[in-house]
C-alpha cells in the first residue's frame, strides 16, 4: 500500500458537510467522533467509532449519508466500514522515530488531506506485541478537552492542562494534577496527550500509569536491561505519569523515577504527573522527590458541585443521544455526589434501560433502577454535616446542640438532627448517641420516635424536616 495508489480523502471536511442539516447536537454526538482509521485498499475506507452502541446508531441513522458523501468525494471508494476502537494503540515498537510522527491523530488532520499510507492505529483488539511496549500510547478517544466540562472545581487544573498542551515550550515543570477518585485526572492527562499528538506530532509523548512504570522498571532489572530502560525514558519530550501515588513505599522504583525526572527536567523536557494527593501529602514518598514534584505548577481538582455534575450529565446525555428528561438529570446531579465515574455509570444504566424499553425514563423508574447507587451515595452524608445544617437552620450553636441542655428550643433541634442522622446515615443508635455528645442509644431512639410522631401532628416540624432533608441531599 503506497500513497500513490490511495485516493485523496479529506475526511475532516467531509464529516462537516451534513453539520447544518443534522443539527449541531447530533453532529457533535455522532459525526464529530468518527475518525478516519485507515484504508486497507484503494477502494476501502475504515472509520473508527468509540463504542458499539455508537456504531449501531450511526449505521442506522447516518450510514447511507456518510457513504454517499465519501463516494462523492472520491468516486473510487466502494466500501466504507465503521470499526469500534475505544482505545487506540500506537505501535512504536518497530520504528519509534517514524511512528512518533505518524501518530494516529495526524491522520485526522485535515491539512494532510489524504489517507495515510501507514497503519498507525490498531483497534483495541488484544494487541499481541503491546504488552512489552511502554511506548504503546493507549488513549481513550473520549478523553479529550472538548469532552471535558469545566466548572469551578476543576477550572485551574483545566487551564493548566490546556496551557501545557498548547505550549510548544516548557512553561512550568512539572505540572502536577491531583484530586480524589473519578474527578477527571486521567481525563485531563489523556486530553493533553491527544492534543500534543495532534498538534505537535514531532514531540515524543509518553503517557503511562505509575504502575506500568514500575512494571517496566522491574522487568528491566530482571532482564538486566536497565540501560535500555533509562535511555527509553530519557528520550521522550513529554513524560506523563498517571497515579504517581502508586509508587509510594516502592523505594527503588521511586529512586529510578527521581533520576528519570531530574534528567528530563534538566533537559527542559515537560513532565506531567497526576496523583490522588498533593506532593507534600503523598505518604511513603521520599522527601526529596516530594519536594521536587511540587516545584512546578500544582493544580488540584476539587469535589464536584451540583452545577458541574449537571453540566457533565447534559453533555453525556447529548453524546449518548438519549432522551433523558431534564428532571431526571437534575435528580441525578443532586443525588450522585460521590464522583463523575459513578454519575456516568448511572446515566449509562438509564440509557440502557431507555434502549430496552424504547421510551423515556421517568423519575420513578430512575429511582427504581438506581436504588443501590442512590443508597450508597446517601451513606456518604456525615453526622457532622447533618448537625451543622440543623444548627444553621434553627440558629442554635453546634456546641449547644451537642450539650446536655434540655431547654425546648435546643432539645427539639437536637431531636430533629438525631432523626435525620438515623434516616440519612447508616450509623447504629449507639454510634449516633456517641456522636451526639456521648448520649445513650435510648435517647436517640426516643428522639427518632418523637419526631416521627410530630411529623403527623406538627406542621412546622414537618416542613423543617422536609426542607432539611432536601438541603442535605443536594
Ligand atoms: P480520575 O483519573 O481522577 O480517577 P477520570 O479522569 O478517570 O478520573 O474520570 C472518571 C470519569 O469521569 C471519566 O469517564 C471521565 O471522562 C469523567 N469525567 C471526570 N471529570 C469530567 C469532566 N469535568 N467532564 C466530563 N467528564 C468528566
Ligand atoms: Mg485516573
Short mmCIF file of C-alpha atoms and ligand atoms in Angstrom, two decimals:
data_model
loop_
_atom_site.label_atom_id
_atom_site.label_comp_id
_atom_site.label_asym_id
_atom_site.label_seq_id
_atom_site.Cartn_x
_atom_site.Cartn_y
_atom_site.Cartn_z
CA UNK A 1 0.00 0.00 0.00
CA UNK A 2 1.54 3.27 -1.04
CA UNK A 3 0.26 6.78 -1.03
CA UNK A 4 0.12 6.92 -4.80
CA UNK A 5 -2.47 4.17 -5.05
CA UNK A 6 -4.67 5.80 -2.45
CA UNK A 7 -7.16 8.43 -3.42
CA UNK A 8 -7.28 11.74 -1.64
CA UNK A 9 -9.87 11.80 1.09
CA UNK A 10 -10.32 14.80 3.31
CA UNK A 11 -12.44 13.23 5.97
CA UNK A 12 -12.18 16.20 8.30
CA UNK A 13 -14.04 18.29 5.72
CA UNK A 14 -16.45 15.60 4.59
CA UNK A 15 -17.80 14.91 8.01
CA UNK A 16 -18.60 18.58 8.42
CA UNK A 17 -20.83 18.68 5.35
CA UNK A 18 -24.05 17.39 6.90
CA UNK A 19 -23.47 19.51 10.02
CA UNK A 20 -26.18 22.11 9.32
CA UNK A 21 -28.56 19.52 8.14
CA UNK A 22 -28.41 17.19 11.12
CA UNK A 23 -28.06 19.96 13.67
CA UNK A 24 -25.19 20.87 15.95
CA UNK A 25 -26.05 18.49 18.78
CA UNK A 26 -26.38 15.47 16.53
CA UNK A 27 -23.25 16.46 14.66
CA UNK A 28 -21.23 16.65 17.85
CA UNK A 29 -22.71 13.46 19.21
CA UNK A 30 -22.37 11.27 16.17
CA UNK A 31 -20.35 12.62 13.30
CA UNK A 32 -17.60 14.51 15.03
CA UNK A 33 -16.31 11.46 16.94
CA UNK A 34 -15.96 9.49 13.72
CA UNK A 35 -12.34 9.39 12.75
CA UNK A 36 -10.58 8.14 9.70
CA UNK A 37 -8.83 4.94 10.65
CA UNK A 38 -7.18 3.67 7.52
CA UNK A 39 -7.65 2.42 4.04
CA UNK A 40 -6.93 -1.30 3.67
CA UNK A 41 -7.13 -0.95 -0.11
CA UNK A 42 -7.68 1.92 -2.55
CA UNK A 43 -11.39 1.17 -2.70
CA UNK A 44 -11.95 0.74 1.01
CA UNK A 45 -12.07 3.17 3.89
CA UNK A 46 -12.39 2.40 7.56
CA UNK A 47 -13.74 4.87 10.09
CA UNK A 48 -13.36 4.40 13.81
CA UNK A 49 -16.10 4.87 16.37
CA UNK A 50 -15.62 4.74 20.14
CA UNK A 51 -18.38 2.31 21.09
CA UNK A 52 -20.55 -0.42 19.68
CA UNK A 53 -23.65 1.47 20.64
CA UNK A 54 -22.46 4.47 18.65
CA UNK A 55 -21.58 2.35 15.66
CA UNK A 56 -25.05 0.86 15.54
CA UNK A 57 -26.67 4.21 15.90
CA UNK A 58 -24.52 5.88 13.27
CA UNK A 59 -25.00 2.99 10.87
CA UNK A 60 -28.76 3.18 11.22
CA UNK A 61 -29.11 6.92 11.09
CA UNK A 62 -26.23 8.21 9.07
CA UNK A 63 -24.64 5.20 7.34
CA UNK A 64 -26.05 5.85 3.91
CA UNK A 65 -25.42 9.54 4.03
CA UNK A 66 -21.80 9.02 5.03
CA UNK A 67 -21.26 6.54 2.22
CA UNK A 68 -22.80 8.87 -0.31
CA UNK A 69 -20.59 11.74 0.80
CA UNK A 70 -17.42 9.67 0.77
CA UNK A 71 -18.16 8.29 -2.66
CA UNK A 72 -18.97 11.72 -3.96
CA UNK A 73 -15.60 12.96 -2.73
CA UNK A 74 -13.60 10.02 -4.03
CA UNK A 75 -15.52 8.06 -6.64
CA UNK A 76 -13.19 5.05 -6.46
CA UNK A 77 -14.26 4.14 -2.96
CA UNK A 78 -16.61 1.19 -2.83
CA UNK A 79 -16.73 0.31 0.83
CA UNK A 80 -16.92 2.43 3.96
CA UNK A 81 -16.74 0.42 7.11
CA UNK A 82 -17.06 1.51 10.73
CA UNK A 83 -14.98 -0.23 13.33
CA UNK A 84 -15.05 0.11 17.06
CA UNK A 85 -11.90 1.37 18.68
CA UNK A 86 -12.43 2.85 22.09
CA UNK A 87 -8.76 2.69 22.75
CA UNK A 88 -6.13 3.49 20.26
CA UNK A 89 -2.87 1.70 20.31
CA UNK A 90 0.05 3.37 18.78
CA UNK A 91 2.62 0.84 17.93
CA UNK A 92 6.02 2.38 18.01
CA UNK A 93 7.94 -0.70 18.86
CA UNK A 94 9.10 -1.39 15.34
CA UNK A 95 10.02 2.10 14.33
CA UNK A 96 9.87 4.67 17.07
CA UNK A 97 11.14 7.59 15.03
CA UNK A 98 8.67 7.40 12.21
CA UNK A 99 5.82 6.31 14.37
CA UNK A 100 6.27 9.35 16.56
CA UNK A 101 5.49 11.46 13.54
CA UNK A 102 2.84 9.22 12.16
CA UNK A 103 0.59 9.41 15.13
CA UNK A 104 -2.89 8.18 14.92
CA UNK A 105 -4.10 11.69 15.27
CA UNK A 106 -2.08 13.13 12.49
CA UNK A 107 -4.23 11.00 10.25
CA UNK A 108 -7.19 13.13 11.17
CA UNK A 109 -5.52 16.38 10.42
CA UNK A 110 -7.49 17.86 7.54
CA UNK A 111 -4.36 19.64 6.46
CA UNK A 112 -2.80 16.39 5.37
CA UNK A 113 -5.65 15.77 3.01
CA UNK A 114 -5.01 12.15 2.24
CA UNK A 115 -5.39 8.77 3.72
CA UNK A 116 -2.13 7.91 5.38
CA UNK A 117 -0.24 5.10 3.79
CA UNK A 118 0.81 3.65 7.11
CA UNK A 119 -1.44 1.98 9.56
CA UNK A 120 -0.60 3.57 12.87
CA UNK A 121 -3.82 2.77 14.61
CA UNK A 122 -4.68 -0.70 15.59
CA UNK A 123 -8.15 -1.10 17.02
CA UNK A 124 -8.35 -2.15 20.62
CA UNK A 125 -8.26 -5.84 19.97
CA UNK A 126 -5.75 -7.77 22.04
CA UNK A 127 -2.51 -6.44 20.72
CA UNK A 128 -0.01 -9.20 20.98
CA UNK A 129 3.07 -7.04 20.79
CA UNK A 130 1.73 -4.35 23.07
CA UNK A 131 2.37 -6.00 26.40
CA UNK A 132 6.06 -5.28 26.36
CA UNK A 133 5.96 -1.93 24.67
CA UNK A 134 5.85 1.04 27.01
CA UNK A 135 5.55 3.37 24.04
CA UNK A 136 2.20 1.98 23.02
CA UNK A 137 0.22 5.12 23.63
CA UNK A 138 -3.03 3.85 24.99
CA UNK A 139 -5.54 6.61 24.91
CA UNK A 140 -9.28 6.58 25.18
CA UNK A 141 -10.81 8.52 22.30
CA UNK A 142 -13.43 10.05 24.60
CA UNK A 143 -10.95 11.71 26.89
CA UNK A 144 -10.38 14.98 25.09
CA UNK A 145 -10.57 18.62 26.12
CA UNK A 146 -13.76 19.01 24.08
CA UNK A 147 -15.45 16.37 26.19
CA UNK A 148 -14.31 17.85 29.46
CA UNK A 149 -16.83 20.03 31.24
CA UNK A 150 -15.25 22.92 33.09
CA UNK A 151 -16.62 24.28 36.35
CA UNK A 152 -15.34 25.96 39.47
CA UNK A 153 -13.88 22.77 40.97
CA UNK A 154 -11.66 21.96 38.01
CA UNK A 155 -11.06 25.26 36.24
CA UNK A 156 -7.50 25.69 37.45
CA UNK A 157 -6.50 22.15 36.55
CA UNK A 158 -8.17 22.51 33.18
CA UNK A 159 -6.48 25.81 32.40
CA UNK A 160 -3.10 24.42 33.42
CA UNK A 161 -3.60 21.30 31.32
CA UNK A 162 -4.54 23.35 28.28
CA UNK A 163 -1.58 25.64 28.76
CA UNK A 164 0.83 22.73 28.79
CA UNK A 165 -0.89 21.07 25.86
CA UNK A 166 -0.83 24.19 23.73
CA UNK A 167 2.62 25.47 24.59
CA UNK A 168 5.46 24.49 22.37
CA UNK A 169 7.97 25.12 25.09
CA UNK A 170 8.07 24.08 28.66
CA UNK A 171 6.35 26.59 30.91
CA UNK A 172 6.01 25.01 34.31
CA UNK A 173 7.75 21.83 35.16
CA UNK A 174 6.37 19.56 36.36
CA UNK A 175 2.65 20.07 36.03
CA UNK A 176 1.20 18.22 38.99
CA UNK A 177 -2.53 17.48 38.93
CA UNK A 178 -4.19 16.00 41.94
CA UNK A 179 -7.65 15.18 43.25
CA UNK A 180 -9.90 12.41 44.51
CA UNK A 181 -11.01 9.33 42.64
CA UNK A 182 -13.06 9.80 39.49
CA UNK A 183 -12.75 13.57 39.31
CA UNK A 184 -11.07 13.77 35.93
CA UNK A 185 -7.29 13.45 36.41
CA UNK A 186 -6.84 10.74 33.82
CA UNK A 187 -9.24 12.57 31.53
CA UNK A 188 -7.11 15.72 31.63
CA UNK A 189 -3.86 13.79 31.25
CA UNK A 190 -5.11 11.98 28.18
CA UNK A 191 -6.58 15.18 26.76
CA UNK A 192 -3.09 16.68 26.93
CA UNK A 193 -1.63 13.64 25.21
CA UNK A 194 -4.24 13.77 22.44
CA UNK A 195 -3.73 17.43 21.91
CA UNK A 196 0.02 17.11 21.74
CA UNK A 197 -0.01 14.18 19.37
CA UNK A 198 -2.43 16.01 17.14
CA UNK A 199 -0.83 19.42 17.06
CA UNK A 200 2.80 18.66 17.76
CA UNK A 201 3.30 15.20 16.36
CA UNK A 202 7.07 15.60 16.31
CA UNK A 203 7.21 15.64 20.12
CA UNK A 204 7.60 12.23 21.61
CA UNK A 205 4.88 11.84 24.18
CA UNK A 206 4.85 9.01 26.63
CA UNK A 207 1.77 8.56 28.76
CA UNK A 208 1.67 5.73 31.26
CA UNK A 209 0.49 4.85 34.71
CA UNK A 210 2.98 4.79 37.56
CA UNK A 211 2.11 1.13 37.91
CA UNK A 212 3.24 0.50 34.37
CA UNK A 213 6.41 2.45 35.00
CA UNK A 214 7.19 0.18 37.90
CA UNK A 215 6.39 -2.90 35.91
CA UNK A 216 8.72 -1.84 33.11
CA UNK A 217 11.42 -0.98 35.58
CA UNK A 218 11.24 -4.33 37.35
CA UNK A 219 11.25 -6.10 34.03
CA UNK A 220 14.40 -4.25 33.01
CA UNK A 221 16.05 -5.29 36.27
CA UNK A 222 15.10 -8.88 35.72
CA UNK A 223 16.43 -8.92 32.20
CA UNK A 224 19.48 -6.88 33.15
CA UNK A 225 18.46 -4.27 30.71
CA UNK A 226 18.28 -1.13 32.80
CA UNK A 227 20.42 0.79 30.36
CA UNK A 228 17.79 0.45 27.65
CA UNK A 229 15.11 1.35 30.17
CA UNK A 230 16.91 4.53 31.13
CA UNK A 231 17.56 5.50 27.54
CA UNK A 232 13.97 4.92 26.60
CA UNK A 233 12.53 7.05 29.34
CA UNK A 234 15.08 9.78 28.93
CA UNK A 235 14.50 10.09 25.23
CA UNK A 236 10.97 11.47 25.45
CA UNK A 237 9.93 15.10 25.09
CA UNK A 238 6.91 14.79 27.31
CA UNK A 239 6.59 12.26 30.08
CA UNK A 240 3.17 11.80 31.63
CA UNK A 241 2.86 9.62 34.68
CA UNK A 242 -0.64 8.91 35.95
CA UNK A 243 -1.40 7.99 39.57
CA UNK A 244 2.09 8.51 40.94
CA UNK A 245 0.86 7.60 44.44
CA UNK A 246 1.16 4.02 43.25
CA UNK A 247 4.91 4.08 43.76
CA UNK A 248 4.57 5.17 47.39
CA UNK A 249 6.67 2.90 49.51
CA UNK A 250 8.33 1.35 46.47
CA UNK A 251 11.79 2.59 47.09
CA UNK A 252 13.81 1.52 44.12
CA UNK A 253 11.10 2.48 41.65
CA UNK A 254 10.95 5.89 43.28
CA UNK A 255 14.69 6.20 43.09
CA UNK A 256 14.63 5.39 39.40
CA UNK A 257 11.76 7.76 38.80
CA UNK A 258 13.58 10.51 40.66
CA UNK A 259 16.56 10.17 38.35
CA UNK A 260 14.43 9.99 35.22
CA UNK A 261 12.52 13.01 36.39
CA UNK A 262 15.65 15.03 37.05
CA UNK A 263 17.23 14.04 33.77
CA UNK A 264 14.15 15.15 31.85
CA UNK A 265 13.69 18.40 33.71
CA UNK A 266 17.37 19.22 33.28
CA UNK A 267 16.98 18.83 29.56
CA UNK A 268 13.95 21.05 29.63
CA UNK A 269 11.52 18.28 28.76
CA UNK A 270 7.97 18.50 30.03
CA UNK A 271 6.89 16.24 32.88
CA UNK A 272 3.23 15.88 33.84
CA UNK A 273 2.15 13.97 36.90
CA UNK A 274 -1.14 13.06 38.50
CA UNK A 275 -1.83 11.80 41.97
CA UNK A 276 -4.60 11.47 44.50
CA UNK A 277 -2.89 13.86 46.91
CA UNK A 278 -0.74 16.97 46.80
CA UNK A 279 3.02 16.39 46.64
CA UNK A 280 3.51 17.21 50.29
CA UNK A 281 0.70 14.89 51.39
CA UNK A 282 1.94 11.86 49.48
CA UNK A 283 2.82 9.25 52.02
CA UNK A 284 5.66 6.82 51.60
CA UNK A 285 7.47 9.13 49.21
CA UNK A 286 11.00 10.24 49.69
CA UNK A 287 11.24 13.81 50.92
CA UNK A 288 13.46 14.94 48.05
CA UNK A 289 11.02 13.54 45.50
CA UNK A 290 8.04 15.16 47.20
CA UNK A 291 9.76 18.47 47.22
CA UNK A 292 10.82 18.14 43.58
CA UNK A 293 7.29 17.25 42.50
CA UNK A 294 5.99 20.49 43.94
CA UNK A 295 8.41 22.73 42.08
CA UNK A 296 6.30 23.46 39.05
CA UNK A 297 2.60 24.13 38.99
CA UNK A 298 0.44 22.17 41.39
CA UNK A 299 -3.25 22.22 40.46
CA UNK A 300 -5.95 20.43 42.36
CA UNK A 301 -9.36 19.22 41.28
CA UNK A 302 -12.00 19.72 43.95
CA UNK A 303 -15.06 17.58 44.50
CA UNK A 304 -17.80 18.37 42.01
CA UNK A 305 -20.55 20.90 42.58
CA UNK A 306 -24.17 20.45 41.59
CA UNK A 307 -23.74 22.71 38.56
CA UNK A 308 -20.72 20.83 37.30
CA UNK A 309 -22.46 17.49 37.73
CA UNK A 310 -25.46 18.73 35.82
CA UNK A 311 -23.23 20.09 33.05
CA UNK A 312 -21.45 16.76 32.75
CA UNK A 313 -24.72 14.86 32.66
CA UNK A 314 -26.10 17.12 29.96
CA UNK A 315 -23.04 16.62 27.80
CA UNK A 316 -23.05 12.86 28.28
CA UNK A 317 -26.77 12.57 27.58
CA UNK A 318 -26.24 14.57 24.42
CA UNK A 319 -23.37 12.34 23.41
CA UNK A 320 -25.41 9.22 24.01
CA UNK A 321 -28.20 10.93 22.15
CA UNK A 322 -30.59 9.68 24.72
CA UNK A 323 -33.83 11.40 25.52
CA UNK A 324 -33.33 11.77 29.25
CA UNK A 325 -35.79 14.23 30.80
CA UNK A 326 -34.26 17.32 32.39
CA UNK A 327 -35.91 16.40 35.65
CA UNK A 328 -34.05 13.08 35.73
CA UNK A 329 -30.71 14.74 35.01
CA UNK A 330 -31.31 17.21 37.81
CA UNK A 331 -32.27 14.43 40.14
CA UNK A 332 -29.06 12.54 39.37
CA UNK A 333 -26.94 15.65 39.79
CA UNK A 334 -28.49 16.14 43.22
CA UNK A 335 -28.22 12.59 44.37
CA UNK A 336 -25.00 11.19 43.00
CA UNK A 337 -22.36 13.33 44.52
CA UNK A 338 -19.51 10.88 45.02
CA UNK A 339 -17.68 11.18 41.72
CA UNK A 340 -18.08 11.59 38.00
CA UNK A 341 -17.45 7.94 37.25
CA UNK A 342 -20.49 6.93 39.26
CA UNK A 343 -22.52 9.65 37.68
CA UNK A 344 -21.63 8.33 34.24
CA UNK A 345 -22.39 4.79 35.31
CA UNK A 346 -25.84 5.86 36.47
CA UNK A 347 -26.57 7.62 33.22
CA UNK A 348 -25.41 4.62 31.22
CA UNK A 349 -27.75 2.42 33.15
CA UNK A 350 -30.62 4.72 32.37
CA UNK A 351 -29.59 4.85 28.73
CA UNK A 352 -29.53 1.06 28.54
CA UNK A 353 -32.96 0.91 30.07
CA UNK A 354 -34.31 3.51 27.67
CA UNK A 355 -32.98 1.49 24.76
CA UNK A 356 -34.53 -1.70 26.03
CA UNK A 357 -37.99 -0.42 26.78
CA UNK A 358 -37.95 2.09 23.95
CA UNK A 359 -39.34 5.06 25.85
CA UNK A 360 -38.09 7.82 28.11
CA UNK A 361 -37.38 7.02 31.71
CA UNK A 362 -39.33 8.77 34.41
CA UNK A 363 -38.22 9.91 37.82
CA UNK A 364 -39.85 6.84 39.33
CA UNK A 365 -38.07 4.38 37.07
CA UNK A 366 -34.81 6.20 37.73
CA UNK A 367 -35.25 5.79 41.46
CA UNK A 368 -36.06 2.15 40.96
CA UNK A 369 -33.17 1.50 38.57
CA UNK A 370 -30.57 3.20 40.70
CA UNK A 371 -31.70 2.20 44.14
CA UNK A 372 -28.33 0.74 45.12
CA UNK A 373 -26.29 3.68 43.81
CA UNK A 374 -28.57 6.19 45.46
CA UNK A 375 -28.36 4.44 48.77
CA UNK A 376 -24.58 4.27 48.60
CA UNK A 377 -24.43 7.99 47.95
CA UNK A 378 -26.71 8.67 50.85
CA UNK A 379 -24.27 6.94 53.14
CA UNK A 380 -21.63 9.47 52.39
CA UNK A 381 -23.50 12.11 54.34
CA UNK A 382 -21.83 12.52 57.70
CA UNK A 383 -23.44 13.13 61.06
CA UNK A 384 -21.43 16.34 61.25
CA UNK A 385 -22.99 17.60 58.00
CA UNK A 386 -26.40 16.98 59.47
CA UNK A 387 -25.60 18.62 62.78
CA UNK A 388 -24.19 21.65 61.03
CA UNK A 389 -27.22 22.09 58.75
CA UNK A 390 -29.64 21.69 61.64
CA UNK A 391 -27.73 24.13 63.79
CA UNK A 392 -27.76 26.69 60.94
CA UNK A 393 -31.42 26.18 60.29
CA UNK A 394 -32.54 26.64 63.89
CA UNK A 395 -29.83 29.17 64.71
CA UNK A 396 -28.59 27.06 67.59
CA UNK A 397 -24.85 26.83 68.15
CA UNK A 398 -23.22 23.49 67.40
CA UNK A 399 -21.86 23.22 70.94
CA UNK A 400 -25.29 23.82 72.34
CA UNK A 401 -26.81 21.28 70.03
CA UNK A 402 -24.43 18.67 71.41
CA UNK A 403 -24.61 19.87 75.01
CA UNK A 404 -26.75 18.37 77.74
CA UNK A 405 -29.08 21.35 77.91
CA UNK A 406 -32.71 20.35 77.83
CA UNK A 407 -34.40 23.64 77.01
CA UNK A 408 -37.07 23.05 74.36
CA UNK A 409 -35.54 25.40 71.78
CA UNK A 410 -32.36 23.34 71.87
CA UNK A 411 -33.73 19.89 72.60
CA UNK A 412 -36.14 19.94 69.65
CA UNK A 413 -33.50 20.79 67.02
CA UNK A 414 -31.28 18.16 68.60
CA UNK A 415 -34.04 15.59 68.16
CA UNK A 416 -34.52 16.64 64.57
CA UNK A 417 -30.79 16.21 63.95
CA UNK A 418 -30.88 12.74 65.53
CA UNK A 419 -33.89 11.79 63.46
CA UNK A 420 -32.22 12.92 60.25
CA UNK A 421 -28.95 11.22 61.18
CA UNK A 422 -30.79 7.96 61.71
CA UNK A 423 -32.56 8.27 58.39
CA UNK A 424 -29.73 9.54 56.26
CA UNK A 425 -26.71 7.67 57.56
CA UNK A 426 -26.07 4.00 58.26
CA UNK A 427 -24.84 4.51 61.80
CA UNK A 428 -26.41 2.48 64.60
CA UNK A 429 -28.24 4.04 67.54
CA UNK A 430 -25.31 3.63 69.95
CA UNK A 431 -22.93 5.14 67.39
CA UNK A 432 -25.26 8.05 66.90
CA UNK A 433 -25.54 8.50 70.65
CA UNK A 434 -21.79 8.81 70.83
CA UNK A 435 -21.73 11.45 68.10
CA UNK A 436 -24.36 13.47 69.91
CA UNK A 437 -22.31 14.34 72.95
CA UNK A 438 -21.98 10.80 74.30
CA UNK A 439 -25.65 10.03 74.81
CA UNK A 440 -27.28 6.70 75.37
CA UNK A 441 -28.82 4.86 72.42
CA UNK A 442 -32.24 5.01 74.08
CA UNK A 443 -32.10 8.79 73.93
CA UNK A 444 -31.57 8.62 70.18
CA UNK A 445 -34.38 6.13 69.79
CA UNK A 446 -36.68 8.36 71.81
CA UNK A 447 -35.75 11.35 69.62
CA UNK A 448 -36.46 9.41 66.43
CA UNK A 449 -39.86 8.28 67.70
CA UNK A 450 -40.79 11.74 68.95
CA UNK A 451 -40.04 13.35 65.59
CA UNK A 452 -41.86 10.59 63.71
CA UNK A 453 -44.97 11.37 65.73
CA UNK A 454 -44.60 15.11 65.34
CA UNK A 455 -44.34 14.76 61.57
CA UNK A 456 -48.01 13.83 61.56
CA UNK A 457 -49.21 16.34 64.07
CA UNK A 458 -46.94 19.38 63.87
CA UNK A 459 -46.93 21.15 60.51
CA UNK A 460 -43.91 23.31 61.38
CA UNK A 461 -41.70 20.32 62.22
CA UNK A 462 -42.86 18.52 59.08
CA UNK A 463 -41.79 21.45 56.92
CA UNK A 464 -38.47 21.84 58.72
CA UNK A 465 -37.63 18.17 58.29
CA UNK A 466 -38.55 18.09 54.62
CA UNK A 467 -36.56 21.24 53.91
CA UNK A 468 -33.52 19.96 55.80
CA UNK A 469 -33.68 16.63 54.03
CA UNK A 470 -33.74 18.34 50.70
CA UNK A 471 -30.84 20.61 51.61
CA UNK A 472 -28.79 17.72 52.89
CA UNK A 473 -29.30 15.65 49.80
CA UNK A 474 -28.16 18.25 47.34
P1 LIG B 1 -9.54 10.06 37.87
O1 LIG B 1 -8.42 9.73 36.97
O2 LIG B 1 -9.40 11.39 38.53
O3 LIG B 1 -9.86 8.98 38.86
P2 LIG B 1 -11.08 10.00 35.44
O4 LIG B 1 -10.33 11.02 34.67
O5 LIG B 1 -10.85 8.58 35.09
O6 LIG B 1 -10.86 10.22 36.99
O7 LIG B 1 -12.64 10.35 35.34
C1 LIG B 1 -13.66 9.40 35.59
C2 LIG B 1 -14.75 9.53 34.55
O8 LIG B 1 -15.41 10.76 34.69
C3 LIG B 1 -14.20 9.52 33.14
O9 LIG B 1 -15.06 8.80 32.30
C4 LIG B 1 -14.16 10.98 32.74
O10 LIG B 1 -14.35 11.14 31.36
C5 LIG B 1 -15.33 11.53 33.53
N1 LIG B 1 -15.11 12.94 33.91
C6 LIG B 1 -14.49 13.40 35.01
N2 LIG B 1 -14.50 14.75 35.06
C7 LIG B 1 -15.16 15.15 33.95
C8 LIG B 1 -15.50 16.45 33.41
N3 LIG B 1 -15.18 17.57 34.05
N4 LIG B 1 -16.17 16.48 32.24
C9 LIG B 1 -16.50 15.34 31.61
N5 LIG B 1 -16.22 14.11 32.04
C10 LIG B 1 -15.55 14.00 33.21
MG1 LIG B 2 -7.18 8.08 36.89
#
